Amino acid sequence: MLALWFILPRLFSQVAVSIGQEEIIIILEAHNAERRQVGSPELVWDEKLAEYARGWAMILAKDDTKIWHRPNNQYGENIAWFSGDDFEANRGVDLWNSEKDDYIYCRLTSGNFRNTGHYTQVIWQNTRKVGCGCVKSQSGAYNFVCNYDPAGNYTGEYPYKR
């Protein structure tokens, strides 16, 4: 029995971070502040997308070695990985928004997408809904995922119209 007591915490050491109403407001404002600056309509929270995002965050937390995007995803997706003692609801979105410094208004290409694709998904004009989930892994890393509907970041298109 002692062996199970030692092994079980390692198998179930991922902890879903509660994203309540206060955190939702913070996450939405971090997105919508950037969207207002470029004239994109404000996003609304979607619990179905949040559940979808939590599921992927759990998979990433279980792996606990790297992050990657969900294959064959029907939604837009941003992923952030960060550590710290406490979850800060705006931290992942702030990391994505910091890519704004590298973005020059233009059509999306495979060349400019790599450095600014998180930011352009945040501000993508046709996107209307967002839902996010976060899971803390055994190593203490927060795996923060947001999914967007409709998706953005289409090559050859502008993220918003001037």
mmCIF file of C-alpha atoms in Angstrom:
data_model
loop_
_atom_site.group_PDB
_atom_site.id
_atom_site.type_symbol
_atom_site.label_atom_id
_atom_site.label_comp_id
_atom_site.label_asym_id
_atom_site.label_seq_id
_atom_site.Cartn_x
_atom_site.Cartn_y
_atom_site.Cartn_z
ATOM 1 C CA MET A 1 0.000 0.000 0.000
ATOM 2 C CA LEU A 2 2.875 2.365 0.658
ATOM 3 C CA ALA A 3 3.953 2.061 -2.968
ATOM 4 C CA LEU A 4 0.534 3.238 -4.210
ATOM 5 C CA TRP A 5 0.597 6.182 -1.819
ATOM 6 C CA PHE A 6 3.914 7.210 -3.384
ATOM 7 C CA ILE A 7 2.830 6.709 -7.030
ATOM 8 C CA LEU A 8 -0.719 8.124 -7.029
ATOM 9 C CA PRO A 9 0.234 11.775 -6.444
ATOM 10 C CA ARG A 10 2.538 11.583 -9.483
ATOM 11 C CA LEU A 11 -0.257 10.212 -11.665
ATOM 12 C CA PHE A 12 -2.815 12.810 -10.632
ATOM 13 C CA SER A 13 -0.722 15.872 -9.941
ATOM 14 C CA GLN A 14 -2.273 18.185 -12.514
ATOM 15 C CA VAL A 15 -4.605 20.744 -11.015
ATOM 16 C CA ALA A 16 -7.198 22.619 -13.056
ATOM 17 C CA VAL A 17 -7.074 26.298 -12.179
ATOM 18 C CA SER A 18 -10.463 27.768 -11.384
ATOM 19 C CA ILE A 19 -11.417 30.496 -13.808
ATOM 20 C CA GLY A 20 -14.332 32.212 -12.141
ATOM 21 C CA GLN A 21 -16.252 35.351 -13.017
ATOM 22 C CA GLU A 22 -13.500 37.672 -11.767
ATOM 23 C CA GLU A 23 -10.844 35.924 -13.895
ATOM 24 C CA ILE A 24 -13.163 35.891 -16.913
ATOM 25 C CA ILE A 25 -13.553 39.666 -16.663
ATOM 26 C CA ILE A 26 -9.758 40.093 -16.467
ATOM 27 C CA ILE A 27 -9.130 37.767 -19.435
ATOM 28 C CA LEU A 28 -11.805 39.459 -21.550
ATOM 29 C CA GLU A 29 -10.483 42.919 -20.737
ATOM 30 C CA ALA A 30 -6.904 41.890 -21.632
ATOM 31 C CA HIS A 31 -8.223 40.741 -25.028
ATOM 32 C CA ASN A 32 -10.705 43.541 -25.615
ATOM 33 C CA ALA A 33 -8.355 46.391 -24.710
ATOM 34 C CA GLU A 34 -6.171 45.354 -27.659
ATOM 35 C CA ARG A 35 -9.168 44.764 -29.901
ATOM 36 C CA ARG A 36 -10.538 48.255 -29.207
ATOM 37 C CA GLN A 37 -7.236 49.781 -30.329
ATOM 38 C CA VAL A 38 -7.614 48.278 -33.820
ATOM 39 C CA GLY A 39 -11.404 48.568 -34.147
ATOM 40 C CA SER A 40 -12.203 44.867 -33.703
ATOM 41 C CA PRO A 41 -15.475 44.086 -31.890
ATOM 42 C CA GLU A 42 -15.215 42.942 -28.299
ATOM 43 C CA LEU A 43 -15.093 39.223 -27.556
ATOM 44 C CA VAL A 44 -17.593 37.477 -25.321
ATOM 45 C CA TRP A 45 -16.865 34.516 -23.082
ATOM 46 C CA ASP A 46 -18.018 31.100 -24.246
ATOM 47 C CA GLU A 47 -18.116 28.280 -21.697
ATOM 48 C CA LYS A 48 -18.072 25.593 -24.406
ATOM 49 C CA LEU A 49 -14.761 27.010 -25.682
ATOM 50 C CA ALA A 50 -13.478 27.259 -22.101
ATOM 51 C CA GLU A 51 -14.221 23.583 -21.508
ATOM 52 C CA TYR A 52 -12.519 22.697 -24.789
ATOM 53 C CA ALA A 53 -9.467 24.772 -23.773
ATOM 54 C CA ARG A 54 -9.322 23.168 -20.300
ATOM 55 C CA GLY A 55 -9.251 19.737 -21.912
ATOM 56 C CA TRP A 56 -6.220 20.634 -24.013
ATOM 57 C CA ALA A 57 -4.502 22.357 -21.073
ATOM 58 C CA MET A 58 -4.899 19.104 -19.100
ATOM 59 C CA ILE A 59 -3.209 17.106 -21.859
ATOM 60 C CA LEU A 60 -0.312 19.578 -21.968
ATOM 61 C CA ALA A 61 0.006 19.520 -18.172
ATOM 62 C CA LYS A 62 0.073 15.730 -18.099
ATOM 63 C CA ASP A 63 2.924 15.708 -20.623
ATOM 64 C CA ASP A 64 4.688 18.480 -18.650
ATOM 65 C CA THR A 65 7.633 18.679 -21.082
ATOM 66 C CA LYS A 66 6.477 20.835 -24.005
ATOM 67 C CA ILE A 67 3.516 22.650 -25.491
ATOM 68 C CA TRP A 68 1.988 22.163 -28.920
ATOM 69 C CA HIS A 69 -1.247 23.055 -30.625
ATOM 70 C CA ARG A 70 -4.196 20.687 -30.732
ATOM 71 C CA PRO A 71 -4.178 18.869 -34.074
ATOM 72 C CA ASN A 72 -7.168 19.336 -36.393
ATOM 73 C CA ASN A 73 -8.515 22.141 -34.233
ATOM 74 C CA GLN A 74 -11.692 23.760 -35.528
ATOM 75 C CA TYR A 75 -11.034 26.847 -33.418
ATOM 76 C CA GLY A 76 -8.287 29.430 -33.182
ATOM 77 C CA GLU A 77 -5.893 28.690 -30.342
ATOM 78 C CA ASN A 78 -3.303 30.479 -28.261
ATOM 79 C CA ILE A 79 -1.180 28.682 -25.685
ATOM 80 C CA ALA A 80 1.042 30.166 -22.998
ATOM 81 C CA TRP A 81 3.268 28.383 -20.529
ATOM 82 C CA PHE A 82 4.479 30.202 -17.436
ATOM 83 C CA SER A 83 5.421 29.580 -13.836
ATOM 84 C CA GLY A 84 4.838 31.381 -10.590
ATOM 85 C CA ASP A 85 3.310 30.903 -7.194
ATOM 86 C CA ASP A 86 -0.146 32.144 -8.122
ATOM 87 C CA PHE A 87 -2.210 32.155 -11.299
ATOM 88 C CA GLU A 88 -2.583 35.616 -12.808
ATOM 89 C CA ALA A 89 -5.541 35.659 -15.186
ATOM 90 C CA ASN A 90 -4.079 38.257 -17.539
ATOM 91 C CA ARG A 91 -0.550 36.833 -17.736
ATOM 92 C CA GLY A 92 -0.978 34.606 -20.789
ATOM 93 C CA VAL A 93 -2.892 37.241 -22.737
ATOM 94 C CA ASP A 94 -0.292 39.865 -21.805
ATOM 95 C CA LEU A 95 2.433 37.590 -23.208
ATOM 96 C CA TRP A 96 0.523 37.285 -26.486
ATOM 97 C CA ASN A 97 -0.204 41.012 -26.611
ATOM 98 C CA SER A 98 3.509 41.791 -26.215
ATOM 99 C CA GLU A 99 3.976 40.495 -29.784
ATOM 100 C CA LYS A 100 2.290 43.727 -30.884
ATOM 101 C CA ASP A 101 5.726 45.373 -30.719
ATOM 102 C CA ASP A 102 6.860 43.153 -33.608
ATOM 103 C CA TYR A 103 3.696 43.432 -35.705
ATOM 104 C CA ILE A 104 3.563 45.678 -38.741
ATOM 105 C CA TYR A 105 0.113 45.984 -40.308
ATOM 106 C CA CYS A 106 0.064 43.669 -43.304
ATOM 107 C CA ARG A 107 -1.470 40.500 -44.639
ATOM 108 C CA LEU A 108 -0.531 37.382 -42.691
ATOM 109 C CA THR A 109 2.233 35.296 -44.227
ATOM 110 C CA SER A 110 4.126 32.263 -43.034
ATOM 111 C CA GLY A 111 7.071 34.615 -42.487
ATOM 112 C CA ASN A 112 5.405 37.136 -40.173
ATOM 113 C CA PHE A 113 3.036 34.715 -38.472
ATOM 114 C CA ARG A 114 5.740 33.027 -36.376
ATOM 115 C CA ASN A 115 6.558 36.130 -34.321
ATOM 116 C CA THR A 116 3.134 37.728 -34.101
ATOM 117 C CA GLY A 117 0.517 34.991 -34.557
ATOM 118 C CA HIS A 118 -0.638 35.012 -30.927
ATOM 119 C CA TYR A 119 -1.238 38.757 -31.070
ATOM 120 C CA THR A 120 -3.038 38.597 -34.423
ATOM 121 C CA GLN A 121 -5.355 35.885 -33.073
ATOM 122 C CA VAL A 122 -6.204 38.116 -30.093
ATOM 123 C CA ILE A 123 -7.174 41.010 -32.399
ATOM 124 C CA TRP A 124 -8.581 39.001 -35.354
ATOM 125 C CA GLN A 125 -11.565 41.074 -36.460
ATOM 126 C CA ASN A 126 -13.927 38.230 -37.366
ATOM 127 C CA THR A 127 -13.465 36.364 -34.070
ATOM 128 C CA ARG A 128 -16.407 36.858 -31.686
ATOM 129 C CA LYS A 129 -15.998 34.381 -28.803
ATOM 130 C CA VAL A 130 -13.223 33.153 -26.544
ATOM 131 C CA GLY A 131 -12.941 30.566 -23.807
ATOM 132 C CA CYS A 132 -9.837 29.758 -21.778
ATOM 133 C CA GLY A 133 -8.632 27.031 -19.473
ATOM 134 C CA CYS A 134 -5.595 26.594 -17.301
ATOM 135 C CA VAL A 135 -4.018 23.573 -15.645
ATOM 136 C CA LYS A 136 -1.013 23.585 -13.332
ATOM 137 C CA SER A 137 1.331 20.671 -13.965
ATOM 138 C CA GLN A 138 3.428 18.634 -11.562
ATOM 139 C CA SER A 139 6.448 20.841 -12.304
ATOM 140 C CA GLY A 140 4.477 23.928 -11.255
ATOM 141 C CA ALA A 141 4.039 25.273 -14.786
ATOM 142 C CA TYR A 142 0.738 26.843 -15.772
ATOM 143 C CA ASN A 143 -0.565 25.626 -19.125
ATOM 144 C CA PHE A 144 -2.922 28.385 -20.274
ATOM 145 C CA VAL A 145 -4.999 27.805 -23.420
ATOM 146 C CA CYS A 146 -7.553 30.035 -25.125
ATOM 147 C CA ASN A 147 -9.723 28.950 -28.019
ATOM 148 C CA TYR A 148 -11.397 31.388 -30.420
ATOM 149 C CA ASP A 149 -14.496 31.178 -32.600
ATOM 150 C CA PRO A 150 -14.423 31.810 -35.444
ATOM 151 C CA ALA A 151 -10.738 31.075 -35.823
ATOM 152 C CA GLY A 152 -8.346 33.663 -37.192
ATOM 153 C CA ASN A 153 -4.852 33.826 -38.604
ATOM 154 C CA TYR A 154 -5.607 33.001 -42.203
ATOM 155 C CA THR A 155 -2.629 33.372 -44.517
ATOM 156 C CA GLY A 156 -3.153 36.144 -47.047
ATOM 157 C CA GLU A 157 -5.667 38.032 -44.912
ATOM 158 C CA TYR A 158 -5.384 41.108 -42.719
ATOM 159 C CA PRO A 159 -6.221 40.545 -39.034
ATOM 160 C CA TYR A 160 -8.381 43.690 -39.102
ATOM 161 C CA LYS A 161 -9.341 46.420 -41.572
ATOM 162 C CA ARG A 162 -8.054 49.916 -41.159
#
